Tab-separated table of C-alpha atoms in Angstrom:
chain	number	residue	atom	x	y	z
U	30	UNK	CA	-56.426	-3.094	5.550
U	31	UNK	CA	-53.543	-3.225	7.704
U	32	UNK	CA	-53.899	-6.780	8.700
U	33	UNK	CA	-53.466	-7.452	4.682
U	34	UNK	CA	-50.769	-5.312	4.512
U	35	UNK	CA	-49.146	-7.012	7.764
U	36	UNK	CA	-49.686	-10.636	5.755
U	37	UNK	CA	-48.030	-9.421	2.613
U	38	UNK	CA	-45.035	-8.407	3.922
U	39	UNK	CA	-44.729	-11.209	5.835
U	40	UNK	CA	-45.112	-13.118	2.279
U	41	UNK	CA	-42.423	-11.325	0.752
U	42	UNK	CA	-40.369	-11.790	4.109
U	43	UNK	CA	-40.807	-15.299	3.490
U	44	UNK	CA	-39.515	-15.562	-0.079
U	45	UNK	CA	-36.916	-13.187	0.542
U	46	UNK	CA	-35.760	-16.041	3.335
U	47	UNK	CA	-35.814	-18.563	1.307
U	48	UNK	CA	-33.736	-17.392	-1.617
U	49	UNK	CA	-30.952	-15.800	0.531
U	50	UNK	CA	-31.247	-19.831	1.616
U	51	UNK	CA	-30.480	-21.560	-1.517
U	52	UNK	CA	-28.051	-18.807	-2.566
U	53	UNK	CA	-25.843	-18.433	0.544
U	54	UNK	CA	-24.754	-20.491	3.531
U	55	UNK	CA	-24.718	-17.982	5.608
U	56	UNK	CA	-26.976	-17.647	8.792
U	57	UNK	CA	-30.579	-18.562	7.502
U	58	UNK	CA	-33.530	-19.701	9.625
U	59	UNK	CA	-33.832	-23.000	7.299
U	60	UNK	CA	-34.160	-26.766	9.196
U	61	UNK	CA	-31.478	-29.463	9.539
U	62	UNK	CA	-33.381	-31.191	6.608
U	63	UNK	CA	-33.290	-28.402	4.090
U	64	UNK	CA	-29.604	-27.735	4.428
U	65	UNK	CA	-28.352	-30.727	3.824
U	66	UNK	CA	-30.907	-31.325	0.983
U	67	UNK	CA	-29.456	-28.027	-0.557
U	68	UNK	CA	-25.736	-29.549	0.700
U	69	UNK	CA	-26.488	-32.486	-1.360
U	70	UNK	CA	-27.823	-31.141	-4.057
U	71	UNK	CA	-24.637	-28.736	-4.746
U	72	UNK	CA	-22.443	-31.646	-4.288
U	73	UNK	CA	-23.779	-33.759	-6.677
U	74	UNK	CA	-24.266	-30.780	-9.483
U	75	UNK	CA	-20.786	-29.944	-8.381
U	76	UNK	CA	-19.088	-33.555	-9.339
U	77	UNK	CA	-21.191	-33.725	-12.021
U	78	UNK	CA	-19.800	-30.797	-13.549
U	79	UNK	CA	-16.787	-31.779	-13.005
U	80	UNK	CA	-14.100	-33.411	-11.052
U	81	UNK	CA	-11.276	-32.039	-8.749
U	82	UNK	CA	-7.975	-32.514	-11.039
U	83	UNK	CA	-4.171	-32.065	-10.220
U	84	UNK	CA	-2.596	-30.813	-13.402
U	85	UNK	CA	1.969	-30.509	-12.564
U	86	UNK	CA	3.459	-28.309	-15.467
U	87	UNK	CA	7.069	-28.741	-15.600
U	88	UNK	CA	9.437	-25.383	-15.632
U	89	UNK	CA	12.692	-24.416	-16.210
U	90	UNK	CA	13.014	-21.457	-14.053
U	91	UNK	CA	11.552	-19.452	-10.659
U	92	UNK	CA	10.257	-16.937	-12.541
U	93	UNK	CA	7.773	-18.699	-14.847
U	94	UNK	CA	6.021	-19.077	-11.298
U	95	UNK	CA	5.308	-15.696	-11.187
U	96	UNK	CA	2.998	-15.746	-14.468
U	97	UNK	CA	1.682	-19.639	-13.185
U	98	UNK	CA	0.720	-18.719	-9.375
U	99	UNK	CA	-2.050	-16.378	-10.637
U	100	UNK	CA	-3.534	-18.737	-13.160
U	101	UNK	CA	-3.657	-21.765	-10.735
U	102	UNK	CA	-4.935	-19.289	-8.240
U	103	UNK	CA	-7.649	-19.201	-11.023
U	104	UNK	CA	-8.314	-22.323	-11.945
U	105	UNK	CA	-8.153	-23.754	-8.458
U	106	UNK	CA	-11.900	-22.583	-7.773
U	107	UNK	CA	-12.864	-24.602	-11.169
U	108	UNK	CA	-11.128	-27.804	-9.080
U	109	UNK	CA	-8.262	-27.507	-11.446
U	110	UNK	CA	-5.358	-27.537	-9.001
U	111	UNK	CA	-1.817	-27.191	-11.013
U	112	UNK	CA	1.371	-28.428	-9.162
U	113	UNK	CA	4.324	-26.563	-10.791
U	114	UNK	CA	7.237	-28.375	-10.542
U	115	UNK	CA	10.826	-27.359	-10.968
U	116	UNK	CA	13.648	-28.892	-13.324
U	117	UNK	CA	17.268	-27.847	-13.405
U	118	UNK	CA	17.823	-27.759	-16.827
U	119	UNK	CA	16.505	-28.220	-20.229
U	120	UNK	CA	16.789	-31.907	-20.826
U	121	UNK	CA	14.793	-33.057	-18.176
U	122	UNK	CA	10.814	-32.090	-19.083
U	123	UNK	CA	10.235	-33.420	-22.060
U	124	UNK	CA	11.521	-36.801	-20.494
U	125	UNK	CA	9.383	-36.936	-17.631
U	126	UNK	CA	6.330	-35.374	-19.701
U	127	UNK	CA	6.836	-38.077	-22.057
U	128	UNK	CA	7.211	-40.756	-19.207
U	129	UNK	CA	3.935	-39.508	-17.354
U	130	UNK	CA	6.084	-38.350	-14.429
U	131	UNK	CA	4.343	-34.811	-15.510
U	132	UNK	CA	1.291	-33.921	-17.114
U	133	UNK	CA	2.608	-30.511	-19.117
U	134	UNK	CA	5.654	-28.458	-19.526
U	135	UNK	CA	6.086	-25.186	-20.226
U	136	UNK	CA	9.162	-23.911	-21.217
U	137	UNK	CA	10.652	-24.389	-24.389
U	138	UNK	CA	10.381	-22.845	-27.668
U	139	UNK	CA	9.271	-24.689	-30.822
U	140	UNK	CA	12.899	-25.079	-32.479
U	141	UNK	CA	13.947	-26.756	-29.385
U	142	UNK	CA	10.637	-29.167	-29.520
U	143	UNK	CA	10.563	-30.157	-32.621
U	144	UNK	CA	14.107	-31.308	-32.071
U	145	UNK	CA	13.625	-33.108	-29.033
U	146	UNK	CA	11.017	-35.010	-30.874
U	147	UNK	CA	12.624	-35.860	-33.826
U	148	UNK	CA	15.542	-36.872	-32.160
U	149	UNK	CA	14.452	-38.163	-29.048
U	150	UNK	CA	10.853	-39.393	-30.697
U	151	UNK	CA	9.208	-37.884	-27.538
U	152	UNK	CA	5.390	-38.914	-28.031
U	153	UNK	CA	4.356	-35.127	-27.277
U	154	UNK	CA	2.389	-32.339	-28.943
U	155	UNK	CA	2.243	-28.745	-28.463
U	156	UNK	CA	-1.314	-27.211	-27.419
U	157	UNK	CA	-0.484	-23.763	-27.623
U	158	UNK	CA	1.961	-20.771	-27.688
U	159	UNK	CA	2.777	-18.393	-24.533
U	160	UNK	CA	5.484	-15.852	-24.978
U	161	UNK	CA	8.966	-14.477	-26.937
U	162	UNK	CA	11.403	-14.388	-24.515
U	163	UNK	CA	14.726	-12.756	-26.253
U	164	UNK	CA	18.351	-14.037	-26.187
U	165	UNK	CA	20.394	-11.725	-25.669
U	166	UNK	CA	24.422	-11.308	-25.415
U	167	UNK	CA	26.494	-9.908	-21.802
U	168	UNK	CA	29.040	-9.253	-20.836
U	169	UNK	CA	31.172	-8.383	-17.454
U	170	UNK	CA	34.468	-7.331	-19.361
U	171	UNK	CA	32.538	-5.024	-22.466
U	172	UNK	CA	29.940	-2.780	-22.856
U	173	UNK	CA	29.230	-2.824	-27.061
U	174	UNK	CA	30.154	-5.980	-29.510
U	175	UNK	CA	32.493	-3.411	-31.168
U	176	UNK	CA	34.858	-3.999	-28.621
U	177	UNK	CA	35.547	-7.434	-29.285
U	178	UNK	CA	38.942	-8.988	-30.599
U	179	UNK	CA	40.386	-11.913	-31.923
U	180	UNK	CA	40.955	-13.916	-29.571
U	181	UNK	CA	38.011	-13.358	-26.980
U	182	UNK	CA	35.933	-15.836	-26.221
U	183	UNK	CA	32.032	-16.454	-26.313
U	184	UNK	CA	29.636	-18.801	-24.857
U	185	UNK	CA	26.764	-20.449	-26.325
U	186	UNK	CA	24.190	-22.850	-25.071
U	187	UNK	CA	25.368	-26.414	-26.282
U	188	UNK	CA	21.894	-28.020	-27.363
U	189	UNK	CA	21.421	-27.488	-31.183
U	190	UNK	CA	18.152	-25.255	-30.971
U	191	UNK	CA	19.599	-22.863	-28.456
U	192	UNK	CA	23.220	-23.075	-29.908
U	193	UNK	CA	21.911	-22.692	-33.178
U	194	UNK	CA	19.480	-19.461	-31.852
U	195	UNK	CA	22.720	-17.964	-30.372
U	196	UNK	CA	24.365	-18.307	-33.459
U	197	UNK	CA	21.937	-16.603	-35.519
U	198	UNK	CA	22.368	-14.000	-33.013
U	199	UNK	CA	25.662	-13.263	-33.267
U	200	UNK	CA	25.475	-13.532	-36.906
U	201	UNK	CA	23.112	-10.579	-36.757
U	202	UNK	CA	25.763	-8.763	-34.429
U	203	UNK	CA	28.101	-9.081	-37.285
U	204	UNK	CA	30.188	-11.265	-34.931
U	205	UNK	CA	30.026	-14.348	-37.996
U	206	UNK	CA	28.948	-15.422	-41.113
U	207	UNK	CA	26.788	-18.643	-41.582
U	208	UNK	CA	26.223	-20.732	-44.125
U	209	UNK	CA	23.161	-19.980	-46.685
U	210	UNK	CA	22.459	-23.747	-46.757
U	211	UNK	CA	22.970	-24.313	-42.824
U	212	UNK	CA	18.999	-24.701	-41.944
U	213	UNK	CA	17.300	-23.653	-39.246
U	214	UNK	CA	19.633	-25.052	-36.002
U	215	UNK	CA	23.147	-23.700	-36.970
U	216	UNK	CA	26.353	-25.314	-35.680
U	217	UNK	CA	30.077	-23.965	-35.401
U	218	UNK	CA	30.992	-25.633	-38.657
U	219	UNK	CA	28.475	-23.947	-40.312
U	220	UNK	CA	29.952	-20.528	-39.668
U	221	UNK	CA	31.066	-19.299	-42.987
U	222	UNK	CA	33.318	-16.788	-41.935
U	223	UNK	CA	34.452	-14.927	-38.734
U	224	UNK	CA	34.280	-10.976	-39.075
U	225	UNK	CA	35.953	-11.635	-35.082
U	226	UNK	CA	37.909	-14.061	-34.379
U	227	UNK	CA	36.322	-15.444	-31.429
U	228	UNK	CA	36.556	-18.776	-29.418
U	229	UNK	CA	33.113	-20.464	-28.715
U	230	UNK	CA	32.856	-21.966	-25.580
U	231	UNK	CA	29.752	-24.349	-25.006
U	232	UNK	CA	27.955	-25.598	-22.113
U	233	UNK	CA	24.472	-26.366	-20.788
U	234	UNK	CA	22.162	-23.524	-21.313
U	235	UNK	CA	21.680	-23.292	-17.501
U	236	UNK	CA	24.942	-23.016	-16.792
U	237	UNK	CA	25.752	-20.005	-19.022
U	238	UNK	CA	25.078	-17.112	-16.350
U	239	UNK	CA	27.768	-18.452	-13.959
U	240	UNK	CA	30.609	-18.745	-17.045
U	241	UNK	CA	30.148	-14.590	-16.952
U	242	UNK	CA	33.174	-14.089	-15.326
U	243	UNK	CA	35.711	-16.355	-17.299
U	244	UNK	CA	34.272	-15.566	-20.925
U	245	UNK	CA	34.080	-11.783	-22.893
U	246	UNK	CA	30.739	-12.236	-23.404
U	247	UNK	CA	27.913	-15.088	-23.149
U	248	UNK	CA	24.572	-15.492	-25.234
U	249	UNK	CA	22.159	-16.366	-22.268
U	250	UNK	CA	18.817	-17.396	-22.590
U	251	UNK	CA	16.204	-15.009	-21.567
U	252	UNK	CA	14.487	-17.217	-18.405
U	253	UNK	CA	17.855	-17.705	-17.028
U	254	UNK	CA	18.910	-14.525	-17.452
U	255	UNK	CA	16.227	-13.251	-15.723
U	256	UNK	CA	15.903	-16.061	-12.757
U	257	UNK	CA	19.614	-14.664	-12.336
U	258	UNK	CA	18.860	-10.831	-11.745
U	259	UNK	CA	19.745	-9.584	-14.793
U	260	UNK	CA	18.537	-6.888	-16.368
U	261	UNK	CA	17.826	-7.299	-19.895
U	262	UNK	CA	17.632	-3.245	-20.735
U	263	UNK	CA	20.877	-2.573	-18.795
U	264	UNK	CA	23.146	-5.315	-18.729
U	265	UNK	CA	22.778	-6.677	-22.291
U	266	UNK	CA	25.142	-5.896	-24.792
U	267	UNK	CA	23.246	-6.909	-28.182
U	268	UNK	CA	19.456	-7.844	-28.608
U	269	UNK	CA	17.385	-10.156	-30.212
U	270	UNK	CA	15.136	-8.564	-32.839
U	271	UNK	CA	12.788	-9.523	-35.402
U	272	UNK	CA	11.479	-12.935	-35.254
U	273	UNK	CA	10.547	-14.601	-39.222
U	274	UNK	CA	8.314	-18.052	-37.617
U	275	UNK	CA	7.240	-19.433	-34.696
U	276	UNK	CA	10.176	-21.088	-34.365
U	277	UNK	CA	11.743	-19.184	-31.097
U	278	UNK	CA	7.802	-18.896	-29.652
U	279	UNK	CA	7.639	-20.734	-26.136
U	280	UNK	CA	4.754	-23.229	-25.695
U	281	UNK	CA	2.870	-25.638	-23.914
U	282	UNK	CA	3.104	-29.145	-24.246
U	283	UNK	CA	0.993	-32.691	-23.148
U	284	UNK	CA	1.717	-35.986	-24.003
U	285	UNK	CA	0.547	-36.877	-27.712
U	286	UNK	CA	-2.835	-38.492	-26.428
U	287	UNK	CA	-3.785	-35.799	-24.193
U	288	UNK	CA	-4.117	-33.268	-26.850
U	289	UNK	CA	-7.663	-32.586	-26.861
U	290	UNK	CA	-7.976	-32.753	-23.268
U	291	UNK	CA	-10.988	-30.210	-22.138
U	292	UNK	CA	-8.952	-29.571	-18.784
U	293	UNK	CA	-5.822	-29.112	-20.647
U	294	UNK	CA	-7.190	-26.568	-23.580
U	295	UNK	CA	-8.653	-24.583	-20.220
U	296	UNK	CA	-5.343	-24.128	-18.864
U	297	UNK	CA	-3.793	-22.633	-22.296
U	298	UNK	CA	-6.929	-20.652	-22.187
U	299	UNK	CA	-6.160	-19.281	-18.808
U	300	UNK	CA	-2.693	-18.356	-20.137
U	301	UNK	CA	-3.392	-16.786	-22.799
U	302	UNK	CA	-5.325	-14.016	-21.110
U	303	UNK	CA	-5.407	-10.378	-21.023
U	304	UNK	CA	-3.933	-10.840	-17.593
U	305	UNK	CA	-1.124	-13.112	-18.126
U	306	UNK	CA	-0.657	-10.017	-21.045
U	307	UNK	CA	-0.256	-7.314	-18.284
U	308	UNK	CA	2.069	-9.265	-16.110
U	309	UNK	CA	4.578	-9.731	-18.936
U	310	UNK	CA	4.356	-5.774	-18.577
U	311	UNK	CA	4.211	-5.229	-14.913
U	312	UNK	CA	6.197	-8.174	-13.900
U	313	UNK	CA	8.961	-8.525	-16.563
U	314	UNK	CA	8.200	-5.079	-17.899
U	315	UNK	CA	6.952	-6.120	-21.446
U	316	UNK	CA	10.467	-8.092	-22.344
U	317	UNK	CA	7.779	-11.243	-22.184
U	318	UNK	CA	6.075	-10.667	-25.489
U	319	UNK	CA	2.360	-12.877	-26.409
U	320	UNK	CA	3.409	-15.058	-28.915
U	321	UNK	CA	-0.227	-16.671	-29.238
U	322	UNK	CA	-1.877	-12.870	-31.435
């Protein structure tokens, strides 16, 4: 009886062994030959599956690397290794997506796209949307738009989307009045009438933070207001509000051809996650909205 007993636990010993063998590499009594059968074996399942990628996403802005880091963190263990890479302003990604000098970009909204391709015919698409980021007005001189005056001056991004967006928010300050027919990128001619008569001064988007101190106020856009310490909640002197389209909603882009890319929809799916959603809270406490519910 006991010499049965003795054999079945060794039995069960032994099958115990060699599962914790297949399913770990940790310190198993298993021969030279069955290791690196089970070695090879992973390997080739593991390329088969699929293959190590580099993915570089182009950005605008430090802080877009604090809702990127995690998700490559994520995708790195599914061999998806994304290369963020830095661009000074604006102008720049949509070039060097285009070119093939990057494989994605992330960090324009879908007024500015569309613009960049019609004018620029860009051979790009947009895969999916990330987040609302507001532009909002500041100011170092005044605290509320009520206290401007004729005669103080205002700037605005330059490029038509973002000079167009600022002007749409001023016009909801009650700063101006624009033109019913004046589509959906507003210029200075277009203003109808000025409730203020204020001096726009305009220059590249990422320049607009360091004008601060020579202008009454400035419409900056939300990543570089951020990148530069400010404080939406506190140091803004007028919001953004209510959005009507998708035009202001930021997004990712690929070149035209890479649209259906498996590797590519994975990443947008690895954005738009519940925890990209709580690090728009925690991070940039909630000003980051989803734009892709």
């Amino acid at each position: 009886m006991k010499k049965n007993i003795l054999r079945t636990c060794a039995l069960i010993a032994a099958l115990v062994l060699g599962l914790t063998a297949c399913g770990s590499s940790g310190n198993t009594q298993t021969t030279a030959a069955d290791t690196e059968s089970a070695a090879a074996t992973e390997s080739s399942e593991t390329t088969a599956s699929q293959e190590e990628v580099t993915v570089r996403v182009g950005l605008t802005g430090t802080i877009y690397e604090e809702i990127w880091n995690p998700i490559a963190e994520e995708l790195k263990n599914e061999g998806i290794n994304i290369e963020l890479v830095q661009f000074s302003d604006f102008s720049l990604p949509n070039a060097a997506l285009d070119s093939g000098e990057i494989e994605m970009d992330a960090f324009q909204h879908h007024a500015y796209f569309n613009n960049e391709v019609e004018t620029k015919g860009y051979d790009i698409s947009a895969i999916g949307d990330t987040f609302v980021i507001a532009m909002n007005l500041y100011s170092d001189k005044i605290t509320d738009v009520s206290e401007l005056k004729d005669g103080d001056s205002i700037a605005i991004p330059g490029d038509a989307s973002n000079g167009g967006r600022a002007l749409k928010l001023l016009e909801s300050a009650g700063i101006i009045e624009i033109k019913e027919d004046a589509g959906a990128n507003p210029e200075i001619s277009d203003i109808e009438k000025y409730n203020v008569q204020v001096e726009f001064v305009e220059a590249d988007a990422s320049n607009i933070y360091s004008m601060l101190p020579d202008v009454t106020a400035a419409v900056i856009n939300g990543n570089y207001a951020l990148d530069c310490g400010l404080d939406p909640q506190e140091d803004g002197i007028f919001f953004e509000k209510d959005y009507d389209d998708d035009s202001y909603f930021c997004l990712i882009a690929v070149r035209s051809e890479d649209k259906d890319n498996p590797v590519y929809k994975r990443i947008v799916e690895a954005f738009q996650s519940e925890s990209t959603k709580q690090i728009f809270q925690d991070v940039f406490k909630g000003f980051f909205v989803p734009a892709w519910e």
